[in-house]
XYZ file of C-alpha atoms in Angstrom:
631
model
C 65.591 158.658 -45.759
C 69.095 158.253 -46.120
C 71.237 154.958 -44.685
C 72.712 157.049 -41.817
C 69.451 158.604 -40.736
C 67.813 155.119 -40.775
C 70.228 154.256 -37.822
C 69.080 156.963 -35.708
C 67.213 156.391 -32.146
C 65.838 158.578 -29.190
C 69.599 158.828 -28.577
C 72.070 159.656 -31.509
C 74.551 156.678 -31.594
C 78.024 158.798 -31.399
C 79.988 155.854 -31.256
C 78.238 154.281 -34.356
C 78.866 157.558 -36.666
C 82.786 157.992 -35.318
C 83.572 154.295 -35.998
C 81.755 154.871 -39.706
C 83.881 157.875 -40.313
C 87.169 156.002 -39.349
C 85.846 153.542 -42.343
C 85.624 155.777 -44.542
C 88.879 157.114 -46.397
C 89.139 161.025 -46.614
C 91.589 161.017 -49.569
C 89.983 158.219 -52.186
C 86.381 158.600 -50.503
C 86.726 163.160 -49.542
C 82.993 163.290 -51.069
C 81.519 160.492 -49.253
C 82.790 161.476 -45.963
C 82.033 165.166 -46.051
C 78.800 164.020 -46.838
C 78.301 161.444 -43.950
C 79.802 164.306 -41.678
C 77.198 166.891 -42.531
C 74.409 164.163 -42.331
C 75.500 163.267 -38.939
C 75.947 166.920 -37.879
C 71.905 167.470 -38.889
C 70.542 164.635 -37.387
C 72.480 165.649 -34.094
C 71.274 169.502 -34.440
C 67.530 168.109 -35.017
C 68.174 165.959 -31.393
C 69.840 169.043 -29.748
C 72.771 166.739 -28.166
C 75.194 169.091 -28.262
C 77.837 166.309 -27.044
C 76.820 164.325 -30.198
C 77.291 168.060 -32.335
C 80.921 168.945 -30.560
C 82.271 165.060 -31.100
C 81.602 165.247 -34.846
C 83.195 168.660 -35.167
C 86.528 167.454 -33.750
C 86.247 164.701 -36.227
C 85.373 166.733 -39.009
C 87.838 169.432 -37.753
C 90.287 166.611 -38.068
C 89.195 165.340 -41.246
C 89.766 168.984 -42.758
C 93.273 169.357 -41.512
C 94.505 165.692 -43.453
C 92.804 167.322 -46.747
C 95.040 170.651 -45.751
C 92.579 173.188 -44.996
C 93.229 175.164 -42.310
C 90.245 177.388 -42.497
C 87.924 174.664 -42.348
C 89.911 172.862 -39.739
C 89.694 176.433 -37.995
C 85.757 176.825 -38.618
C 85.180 173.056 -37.050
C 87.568 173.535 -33.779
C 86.420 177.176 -33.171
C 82.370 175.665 -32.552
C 83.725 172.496 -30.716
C 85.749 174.074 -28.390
C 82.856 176.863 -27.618
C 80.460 173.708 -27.492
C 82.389 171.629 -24.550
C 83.176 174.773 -23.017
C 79.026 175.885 -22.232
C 79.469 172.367 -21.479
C 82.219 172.088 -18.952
C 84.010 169.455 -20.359
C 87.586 169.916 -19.627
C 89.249 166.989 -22.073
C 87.146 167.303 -24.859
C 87.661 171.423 -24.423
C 91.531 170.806 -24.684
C 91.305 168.569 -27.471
C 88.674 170.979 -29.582
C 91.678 174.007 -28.470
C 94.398 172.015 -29.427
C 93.144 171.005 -33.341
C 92.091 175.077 -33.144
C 95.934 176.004 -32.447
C 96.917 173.781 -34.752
C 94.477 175.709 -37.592
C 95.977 178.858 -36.053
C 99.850 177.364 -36.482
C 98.971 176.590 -40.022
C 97.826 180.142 -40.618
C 101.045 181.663 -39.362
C 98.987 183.283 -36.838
C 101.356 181.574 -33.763
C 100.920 184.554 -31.049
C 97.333 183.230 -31.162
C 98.280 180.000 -31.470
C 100.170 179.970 -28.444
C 97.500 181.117 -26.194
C 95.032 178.365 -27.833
C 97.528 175.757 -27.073
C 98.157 176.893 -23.620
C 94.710 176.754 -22.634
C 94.170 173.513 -24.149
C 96.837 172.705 -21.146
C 95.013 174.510 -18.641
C 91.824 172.322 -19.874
C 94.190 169.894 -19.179
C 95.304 169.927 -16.361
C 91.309 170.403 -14.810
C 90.458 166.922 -16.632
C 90.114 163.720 -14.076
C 90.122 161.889 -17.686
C 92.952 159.157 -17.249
C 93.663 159.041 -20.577
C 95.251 162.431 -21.190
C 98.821 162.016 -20.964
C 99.028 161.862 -25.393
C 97.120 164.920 -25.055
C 100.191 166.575 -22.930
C 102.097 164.824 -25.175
C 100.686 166.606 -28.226
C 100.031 169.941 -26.774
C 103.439 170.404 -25.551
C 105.091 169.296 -28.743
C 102.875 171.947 -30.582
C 104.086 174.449 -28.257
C 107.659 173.898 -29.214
C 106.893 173.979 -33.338
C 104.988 177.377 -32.537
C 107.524 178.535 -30.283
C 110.349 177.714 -33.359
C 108.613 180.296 -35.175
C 108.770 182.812 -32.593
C 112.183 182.133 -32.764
C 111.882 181.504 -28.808
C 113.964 178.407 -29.261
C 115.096 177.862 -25.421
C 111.268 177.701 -24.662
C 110.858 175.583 -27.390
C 113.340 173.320 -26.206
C 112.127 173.382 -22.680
C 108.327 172.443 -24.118
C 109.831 169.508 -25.848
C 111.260 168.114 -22.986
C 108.716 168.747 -20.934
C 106.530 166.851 -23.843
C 109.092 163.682 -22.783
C 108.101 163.690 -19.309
C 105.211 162.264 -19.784
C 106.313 159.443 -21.928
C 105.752 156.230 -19.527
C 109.108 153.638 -19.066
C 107.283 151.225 -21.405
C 106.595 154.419 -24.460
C 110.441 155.004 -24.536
C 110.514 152.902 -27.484
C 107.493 154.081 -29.076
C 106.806 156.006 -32.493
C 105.535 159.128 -29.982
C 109.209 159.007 -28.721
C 111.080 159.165 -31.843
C 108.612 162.040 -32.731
C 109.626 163.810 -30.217
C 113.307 163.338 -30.590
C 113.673 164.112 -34.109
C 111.296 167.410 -33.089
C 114.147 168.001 -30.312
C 116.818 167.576 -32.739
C 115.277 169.843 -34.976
C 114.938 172.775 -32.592
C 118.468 172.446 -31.360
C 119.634 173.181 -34.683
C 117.684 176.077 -35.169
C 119.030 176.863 -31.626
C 122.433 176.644 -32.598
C 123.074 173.635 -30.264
C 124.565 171.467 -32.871
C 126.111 168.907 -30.762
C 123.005 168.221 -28.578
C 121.188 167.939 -31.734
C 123.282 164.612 -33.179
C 122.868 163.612 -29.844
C 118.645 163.454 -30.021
C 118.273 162.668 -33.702
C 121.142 159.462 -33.251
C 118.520 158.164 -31.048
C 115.730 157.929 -33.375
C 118.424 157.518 -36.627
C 119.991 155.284 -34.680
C 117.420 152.708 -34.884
C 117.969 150.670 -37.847
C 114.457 148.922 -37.314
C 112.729 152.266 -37.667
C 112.910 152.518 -41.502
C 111.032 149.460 -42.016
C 108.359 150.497 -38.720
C 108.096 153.941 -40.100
C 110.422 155.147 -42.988
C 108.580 158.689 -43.215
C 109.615 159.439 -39.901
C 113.439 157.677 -40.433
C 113.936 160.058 -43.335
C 113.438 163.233 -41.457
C 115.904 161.777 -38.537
C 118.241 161.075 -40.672
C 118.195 164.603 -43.041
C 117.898 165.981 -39.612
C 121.123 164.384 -38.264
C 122.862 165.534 -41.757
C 122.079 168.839 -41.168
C 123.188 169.062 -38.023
C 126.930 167.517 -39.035
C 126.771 169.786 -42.030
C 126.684 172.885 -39.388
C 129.737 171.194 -37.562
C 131.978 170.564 -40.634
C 131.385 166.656 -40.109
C 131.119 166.340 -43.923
C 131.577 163.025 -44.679
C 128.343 161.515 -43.305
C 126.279 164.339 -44.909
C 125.910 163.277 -48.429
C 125.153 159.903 -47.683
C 122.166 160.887 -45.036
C 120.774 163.578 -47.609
C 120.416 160.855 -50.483
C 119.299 158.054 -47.941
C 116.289 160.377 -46.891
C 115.808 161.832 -50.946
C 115.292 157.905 -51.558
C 112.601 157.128 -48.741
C 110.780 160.184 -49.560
C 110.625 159.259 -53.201
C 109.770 155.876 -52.528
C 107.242 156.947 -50.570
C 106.027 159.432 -53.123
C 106.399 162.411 -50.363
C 106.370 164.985 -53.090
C 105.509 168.193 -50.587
C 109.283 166.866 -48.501
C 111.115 166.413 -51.318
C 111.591 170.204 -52.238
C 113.733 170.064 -48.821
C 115.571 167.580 -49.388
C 116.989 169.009 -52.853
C 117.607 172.669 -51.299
C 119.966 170.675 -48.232
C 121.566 168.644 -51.367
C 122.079 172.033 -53.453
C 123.320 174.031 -50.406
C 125.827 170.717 -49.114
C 127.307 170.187 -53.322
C 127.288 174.370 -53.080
C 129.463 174.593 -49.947
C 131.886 171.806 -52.047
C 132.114 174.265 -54.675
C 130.459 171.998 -57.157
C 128.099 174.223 -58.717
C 126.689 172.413 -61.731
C 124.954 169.667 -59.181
C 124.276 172.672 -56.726
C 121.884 173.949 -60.019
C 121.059 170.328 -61.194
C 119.334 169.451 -57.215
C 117.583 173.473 -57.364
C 116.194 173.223 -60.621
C 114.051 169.616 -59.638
C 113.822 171.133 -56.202
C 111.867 174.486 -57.558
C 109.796 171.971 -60.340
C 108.647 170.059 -57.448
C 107.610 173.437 -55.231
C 105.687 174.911 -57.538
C 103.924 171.745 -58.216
C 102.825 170.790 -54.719
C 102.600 174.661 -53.634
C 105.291 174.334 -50.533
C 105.612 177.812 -51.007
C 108.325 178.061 -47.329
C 110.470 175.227 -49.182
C 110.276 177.255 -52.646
C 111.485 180.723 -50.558
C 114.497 178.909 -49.489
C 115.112 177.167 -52.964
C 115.275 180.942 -54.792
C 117.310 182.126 -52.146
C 119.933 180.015 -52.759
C 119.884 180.248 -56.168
C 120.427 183.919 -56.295
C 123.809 183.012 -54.517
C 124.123 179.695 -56.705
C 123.790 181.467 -60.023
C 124.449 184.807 -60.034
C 123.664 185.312 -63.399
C 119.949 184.816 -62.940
C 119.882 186.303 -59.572
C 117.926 189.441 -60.391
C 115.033 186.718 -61.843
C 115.285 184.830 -59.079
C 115.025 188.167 -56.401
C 112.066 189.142 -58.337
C 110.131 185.888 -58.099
C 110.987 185.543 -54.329
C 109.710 189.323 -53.544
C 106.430 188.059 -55.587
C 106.129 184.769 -53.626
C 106.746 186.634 -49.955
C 103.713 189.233 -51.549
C 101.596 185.982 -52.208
C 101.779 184.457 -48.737
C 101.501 187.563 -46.919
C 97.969 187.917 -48.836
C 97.390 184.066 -48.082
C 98.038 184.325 -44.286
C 96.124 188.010 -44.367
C 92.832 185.786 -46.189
C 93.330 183.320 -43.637
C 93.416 185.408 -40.681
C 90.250 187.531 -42.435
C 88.478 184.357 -42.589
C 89.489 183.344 -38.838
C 88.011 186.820 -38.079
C 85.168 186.210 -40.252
C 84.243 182.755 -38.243
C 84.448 184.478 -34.940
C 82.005 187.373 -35.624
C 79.487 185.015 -37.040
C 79.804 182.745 -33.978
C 79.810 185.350 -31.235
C 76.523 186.908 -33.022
C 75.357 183.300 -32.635
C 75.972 183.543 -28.962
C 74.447 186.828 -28.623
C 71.780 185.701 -29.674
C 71.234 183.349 -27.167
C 72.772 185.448 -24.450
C 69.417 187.919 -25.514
C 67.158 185.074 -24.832
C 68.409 184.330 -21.686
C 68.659 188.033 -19.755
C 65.561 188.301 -18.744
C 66.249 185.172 -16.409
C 69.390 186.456 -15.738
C 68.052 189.828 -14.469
C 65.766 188.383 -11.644
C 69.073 185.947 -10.193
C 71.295 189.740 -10.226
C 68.016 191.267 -8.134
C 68.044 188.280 -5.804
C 72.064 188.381 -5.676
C 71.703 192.253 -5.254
C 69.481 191.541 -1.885
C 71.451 189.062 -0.802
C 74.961 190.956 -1.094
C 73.029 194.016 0.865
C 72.716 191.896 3.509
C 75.905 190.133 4.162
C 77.095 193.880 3.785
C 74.849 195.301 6.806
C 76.266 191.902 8.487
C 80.150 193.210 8.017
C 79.461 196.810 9.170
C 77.547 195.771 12.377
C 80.333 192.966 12.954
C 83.168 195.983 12.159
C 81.556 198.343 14.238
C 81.568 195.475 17.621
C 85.015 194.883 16.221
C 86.732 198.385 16.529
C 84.423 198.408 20.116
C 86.351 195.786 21.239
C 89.810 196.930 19.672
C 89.593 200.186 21.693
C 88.518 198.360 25.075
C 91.967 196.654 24.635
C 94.182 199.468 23.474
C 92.801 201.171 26.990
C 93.212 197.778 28.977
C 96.844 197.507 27.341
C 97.427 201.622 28.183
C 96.458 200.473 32.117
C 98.241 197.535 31.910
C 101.540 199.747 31.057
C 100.636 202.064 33.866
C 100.574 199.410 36.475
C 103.701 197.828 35.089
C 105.558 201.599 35.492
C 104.037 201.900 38.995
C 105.543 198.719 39.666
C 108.786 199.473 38.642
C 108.595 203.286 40.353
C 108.118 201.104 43.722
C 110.750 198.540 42.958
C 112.863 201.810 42.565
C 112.102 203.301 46.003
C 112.423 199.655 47.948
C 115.846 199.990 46.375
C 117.206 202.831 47.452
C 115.703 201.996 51.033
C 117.825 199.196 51.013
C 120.993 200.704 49.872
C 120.840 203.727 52.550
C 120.316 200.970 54.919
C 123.721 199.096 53.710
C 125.057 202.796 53.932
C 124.056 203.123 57.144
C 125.241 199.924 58.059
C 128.667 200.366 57.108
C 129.078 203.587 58.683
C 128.213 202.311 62.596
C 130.351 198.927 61.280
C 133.218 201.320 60.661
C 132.805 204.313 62.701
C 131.259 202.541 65.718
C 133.046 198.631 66.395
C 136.055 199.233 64.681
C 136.710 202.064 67.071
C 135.698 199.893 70.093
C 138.108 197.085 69.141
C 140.849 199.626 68.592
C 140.374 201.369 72.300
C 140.117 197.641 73.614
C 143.379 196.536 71.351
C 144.925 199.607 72.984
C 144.184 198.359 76.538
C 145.341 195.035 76.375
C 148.464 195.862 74.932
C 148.990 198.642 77.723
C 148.645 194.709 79.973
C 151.864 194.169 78.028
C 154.268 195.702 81.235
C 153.088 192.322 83.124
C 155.788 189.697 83.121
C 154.808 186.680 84.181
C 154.424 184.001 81.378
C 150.744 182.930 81.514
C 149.144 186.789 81.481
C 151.494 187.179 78.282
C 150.506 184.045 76.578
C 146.827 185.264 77.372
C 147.362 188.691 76.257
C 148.770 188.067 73.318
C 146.137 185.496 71.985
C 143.038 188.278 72.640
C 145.162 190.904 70.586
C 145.060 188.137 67.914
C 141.576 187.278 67.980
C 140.643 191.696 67.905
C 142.692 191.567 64.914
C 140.637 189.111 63.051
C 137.739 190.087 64.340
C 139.394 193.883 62.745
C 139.870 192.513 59.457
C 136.384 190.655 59.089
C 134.668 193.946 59.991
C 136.449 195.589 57.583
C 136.021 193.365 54.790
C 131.981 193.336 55.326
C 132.661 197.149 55.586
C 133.480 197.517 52.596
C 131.748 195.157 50.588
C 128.697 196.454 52.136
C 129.771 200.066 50.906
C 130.917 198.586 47.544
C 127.283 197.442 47.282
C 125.928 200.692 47.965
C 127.796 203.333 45.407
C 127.420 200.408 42.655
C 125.175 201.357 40.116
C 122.203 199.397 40.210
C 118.820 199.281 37.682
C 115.299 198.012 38.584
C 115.119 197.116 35.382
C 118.095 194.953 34.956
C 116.144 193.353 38.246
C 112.710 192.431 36.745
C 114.839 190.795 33.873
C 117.028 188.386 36.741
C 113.074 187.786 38.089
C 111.483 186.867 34.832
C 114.356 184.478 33.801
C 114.044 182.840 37.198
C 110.531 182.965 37.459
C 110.104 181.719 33.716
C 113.253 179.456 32.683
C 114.323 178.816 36.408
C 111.099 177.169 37.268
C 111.440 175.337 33.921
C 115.167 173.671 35.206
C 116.235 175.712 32.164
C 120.091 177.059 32.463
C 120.243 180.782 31.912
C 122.338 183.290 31.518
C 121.797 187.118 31.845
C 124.922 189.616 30.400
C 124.208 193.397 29.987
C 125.617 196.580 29.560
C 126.643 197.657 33.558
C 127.643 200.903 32.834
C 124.657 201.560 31.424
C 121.953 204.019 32.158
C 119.035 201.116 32.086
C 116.740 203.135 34.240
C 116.903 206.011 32.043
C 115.070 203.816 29.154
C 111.824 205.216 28.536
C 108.768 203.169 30.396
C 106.954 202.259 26.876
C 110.607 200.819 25.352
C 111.000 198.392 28.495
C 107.651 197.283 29.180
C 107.630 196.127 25.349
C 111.108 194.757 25.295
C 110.353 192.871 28.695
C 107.172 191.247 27.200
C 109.516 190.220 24.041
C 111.987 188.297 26.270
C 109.139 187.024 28.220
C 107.376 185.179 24.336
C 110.592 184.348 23.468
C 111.207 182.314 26.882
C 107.524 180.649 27.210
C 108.739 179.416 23.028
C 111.620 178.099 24.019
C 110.135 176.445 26.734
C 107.504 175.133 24.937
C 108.657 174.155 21.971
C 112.860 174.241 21.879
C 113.970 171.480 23.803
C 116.778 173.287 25.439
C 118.560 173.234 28.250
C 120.355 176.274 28.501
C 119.148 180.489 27.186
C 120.951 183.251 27.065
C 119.997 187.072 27.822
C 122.016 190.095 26.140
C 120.965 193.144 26.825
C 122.746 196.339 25.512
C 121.864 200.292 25.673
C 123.173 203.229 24.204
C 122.125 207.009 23.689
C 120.443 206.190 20.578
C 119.266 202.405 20.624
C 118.283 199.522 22.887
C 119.175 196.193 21.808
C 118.429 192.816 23.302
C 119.550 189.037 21.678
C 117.677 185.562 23.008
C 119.607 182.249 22.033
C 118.936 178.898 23.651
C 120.512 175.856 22.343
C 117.435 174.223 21.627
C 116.671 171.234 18.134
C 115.763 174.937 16.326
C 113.271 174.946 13.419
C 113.027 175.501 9.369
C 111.827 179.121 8.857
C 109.030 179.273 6.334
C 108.311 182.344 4.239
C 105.080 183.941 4.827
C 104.109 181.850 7.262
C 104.382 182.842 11.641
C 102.832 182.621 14.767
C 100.464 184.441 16.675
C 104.378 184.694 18.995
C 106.108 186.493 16.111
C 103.205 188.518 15.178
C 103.461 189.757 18.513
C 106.834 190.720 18.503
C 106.643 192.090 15.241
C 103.790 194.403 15.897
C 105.303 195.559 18.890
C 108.572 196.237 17.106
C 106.681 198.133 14.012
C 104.766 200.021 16.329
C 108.347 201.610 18.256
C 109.942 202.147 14.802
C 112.249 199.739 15.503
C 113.369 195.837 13.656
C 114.295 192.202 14.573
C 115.512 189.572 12.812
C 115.313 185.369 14.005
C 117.790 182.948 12.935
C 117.152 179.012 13.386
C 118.268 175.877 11.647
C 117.359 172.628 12.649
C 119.614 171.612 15.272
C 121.483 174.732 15.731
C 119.274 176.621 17.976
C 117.210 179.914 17.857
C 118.762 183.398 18.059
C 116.160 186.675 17.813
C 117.762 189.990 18.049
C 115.315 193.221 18.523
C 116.492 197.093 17.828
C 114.572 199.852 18.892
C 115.499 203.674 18.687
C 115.472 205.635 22.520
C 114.034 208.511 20.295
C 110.859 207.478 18.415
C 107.684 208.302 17.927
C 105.145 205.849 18.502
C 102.834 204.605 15.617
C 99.334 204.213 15.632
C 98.576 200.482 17.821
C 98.142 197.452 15.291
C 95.707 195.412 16.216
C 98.345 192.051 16.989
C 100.050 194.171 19.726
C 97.125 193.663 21.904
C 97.238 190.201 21.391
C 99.867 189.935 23.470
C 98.720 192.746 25.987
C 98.725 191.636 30.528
């Protein structure tokens, strides 16, 4: 029995085996820990604690990926992150999804990498862990590398900002900060924003105390910030940030950086014209390549040295076609072996999945029964629906009829009225007037008297007919004025429904229409349904405007009616998508007689609605929210 099994219980002590792994170093002890991983990965497997299983994998997954092995890190993430998934473990799903798009990045397969990172964020985002900001942190920062080499650089930009906002006040000063900035820095120069880019990377250069906290991460601000002046013509701080960063990276024996920072020596001493150190910085740069097998740093070393020294430059094109054929194969046997991993572990599943179906066909039967009933349940509930949608498309149809009948009889007790103002002013005119003249006639034929006091009387009762003349006349004719003016029943229920409805409110109103108009010539189903628009739009504005005064417009023409409501009422903020059972209403109503409104409000400038119909249209089929508004 071996040390770590002897430490085993009933429950498999997680913590115990994670805190012996962090003892253990993977670079002087690789052996030892691989062999404590796979030790602890049995023992779990033989207790079925598949928590105990997924929480080594991530370990081991990130063991792998400081040895530089992205097909092992790859192998380890891909079962974690199906582990916590079955599961339901949100955090420990994003963190198993982000070491797997990291194994993806490292493959050069970033499409796929993308979409692994993003639903580590989704995983994310569904975690009530309170520790995940880092894990934003991370994810979001990966984002931006991957999308770098999509050559998406605005979104890679926007992901490394976004990676900032969730930096706390007291992490702006923090190691996960400068990260970040330098990462910025870097993708603005690939972006072409220069001048943003010195500004990010002076921020982490900038900080002297850095070098000493962490000099790795000093060098690549400051080669960063060089690169960024040498792409502005700011020359004279280049040199001195390239060899500052060479001499950290040497110090810190950095051997797989230090092919870069040769190739931005060569290509700044090139761009002076000083071609024998241009060669002299290549040559170690190339040396060091091959040595440590940074193969993307070695592409852009014999690039440059085709251009450097011509002479050679056919050598140096051959061995860079050769090198591009060598990683092409290595990313193709990487992305075989991803391909590899995921048909062996979706067999595994299937497997499973097999033993489970059996099960899983008795819960579809029960599911089956259950969905045929909630089915029957919606038809019968349909069918008493469409019952009672036709019992109110008929009560709606009467309702219409006995408004019409209404308005017929309004018509008639109209024109009673003016024949009797007709008649009126014919017996005012043709019957008094004539009377007064015979008796103005006789009192002035009194006129031959002479005496003082029958003149005096005479001539004060020939006064008196006249104005009693004049004031007969004057009725006369505004009586007959009355009669030939045109005058609509419709224009009539209107006047009622504002004094009825805002009157009885102590509500101001105004009513201004068309009075040449033909109103009564409007078809019966076009007023009834702009009457019952005017009357919602009155009970809102009493209800819920606050005004004090509304006004009525009505126009009508051969080929449209047309009606606008304002009151002066505290108004409202429209919302998109979202209305009343009021402007249902009036929108059904509108659809269903072809025609359109519109409602402008602000708050504290009032309501306006203005409603269009056509005179000539046929009518639609009845929506069901007209009759919510039917008599």
């Amino acid at each position: 029995m071996t040390e770590l099994e002897a430490t085993a219980t009933d429950t498999l002590p997680r913590s115990l085996f994670l805190s012996l792994f962090d003892k253990i170093d993977a670079k002087t002890h690789t052996a030892l820990k691989r062999e404590a991983y796979r030790e602890a990965l049995k023992m779990a497997d033989m207790a079925s604690d598949s928590m105990a299983i997924g929480s080594f994998l991530i370990d081991l997954s990130q063991f792998y990926w400081t040895l530089g092995s992205p097909d092992s890190t790859f192998l380890s993430s891909e079962r974690a992150y199906r582990i916590f998934s079955e599961l339901d473990d949100p955090f420990l799903t994003a963190r198993s999804a982000y070491n797997l798009a990291a194994a993806q990045f490292a493959a050069s397969d970033y499409l796929q990498a993308e979409q692994t990172a993003i639903n580590s964020l989704t995983s994310l985002e569904a975690s009530t862990n309170e520790n995940k900001a880092p894990r934003f942190i991370a994810t979001y920062n990966l984002l931006g590398s991957i999308a770098s080499k999509l050559n998406a650089f605005d979104r890679a930009i926007e992901y490394r900002e976004t990676a900032l906002e969730y930096l706390s006040p007291d992490e702006m000063d923090s190691r996960a900060y400068y990260q970040i900035m330098n990462n910025l820095g870097n993708t603005q120069i690939e972006a072409g924003a220069y001048k943003d880019a010195l500004n990010s990377l002076e921020k982490v250069a900038g900080n002297t105390q850095l070098k000493e906290d962490n000099p790795h991460l000093y060098a690549m601000a400051i080669l960063n910030r060089g690169r960024a002046n040498f792409a502005l013509g700011n020359l004279e701080a280049v040199e001195e940030d390239y060899r500052e960063a060479l001499e950290i990276r040497e110090a810190l024996n950095e051997t797989r950086n230090l092919p870069r920072s040769y190739y931005y020596l060569a290509e700044y001493f090139w761009s002076r014209q000083d071609t024998s150190q241009a060669k002299d910085f290549l040559k170690k740069g190339k040396e060091i390549a091959l040595e440590t097998e940074e193969l993307d740093g070695l592409q852009d070393i014999l690039k440059l040295q085709m251009l450097v020294d011509r002479d050679n430059g056919a050598q140096y094109g051959l061995e860079l076609s050769e090198l591009k054929d060598s990683l092409i194969q290595e990313e193709r046997s990487l992305r075989d072996k991803f391909a590899r991993v995921r048909y062996q572990t979706d067999q595994y599943i299937a497997e499973n999945q097999f033993l489970s179906r059996q099960r899983m066909i008795w819960i579809w039967i029960a599911i089956g029964v259950l969905l045929l009933g909630v089915a029957l349940f919606i038809i019968i509930d349909q069918q008493i629906r469409n019952q009672k949608l036709r019992f109110l498309q008929q009560q709606q149809e009467a309702n219409q009829e006995i408004f019409n009948l209404m308005l017929t009889q309004n018509e008639k007790i109209e024109e009673g009225k003016q024949e009797e103002q007709k008649r009126i002013s014919e017996e005012l005119h043709d019957g008094v007037l004539g009377e007064m003249n015979g008796i103005r006639m006789v009192l002035l034929g009194l006129n031959g008297k002479e005496d003082e006091n029958s003149v005096a009387l005479r001539a004060q009762a020939i006064e008196k007919l006249k104005n009693v003349q004049e004031e007969i006349r004057g009725i006369s004719h505004a009586l007959s004025h009355a009669a030939y003016q045109k005058f609509s029943n419709f224009i009539v229920s209107i006047e009622d429904l504002l004094q009825n409805t805002a009157g009885a409110a102590n509500l101001e109103y105004d009513l201004e229409y068309d009075q040449e108009a033909d109103w009564d010539g409007v078809s019966g189903e076009l007023k009834i349904n702009l009457y019952r628009i005017i009357q919602e739009c009155l009970q809102n504005t009493i209800k819920h405007a606050r005004a004090t005064r509304v006004t009525v417009e009505l126009g009508a023409t051969c080929e449209s009616l047309e009606a606008r409501i304002r009151d002066n009422g505290r108004g409202f903020q429209k919302r998109r998508g979202k209305r009343g059972i009021g402007q249902k209403n009036i929108t059904s109503r509108v659809q269903r007689l072809g025609g359109k409104w519109e409602i402008e409000s602000a708050p504290g400038s009032g309501t306006e609605i203005w409603v269009q119909f056509p005179r000539r249209q046929t009518l639609v089929d009845t929506p069901p929210e007209v009759l919510e508004g039917s008599v």
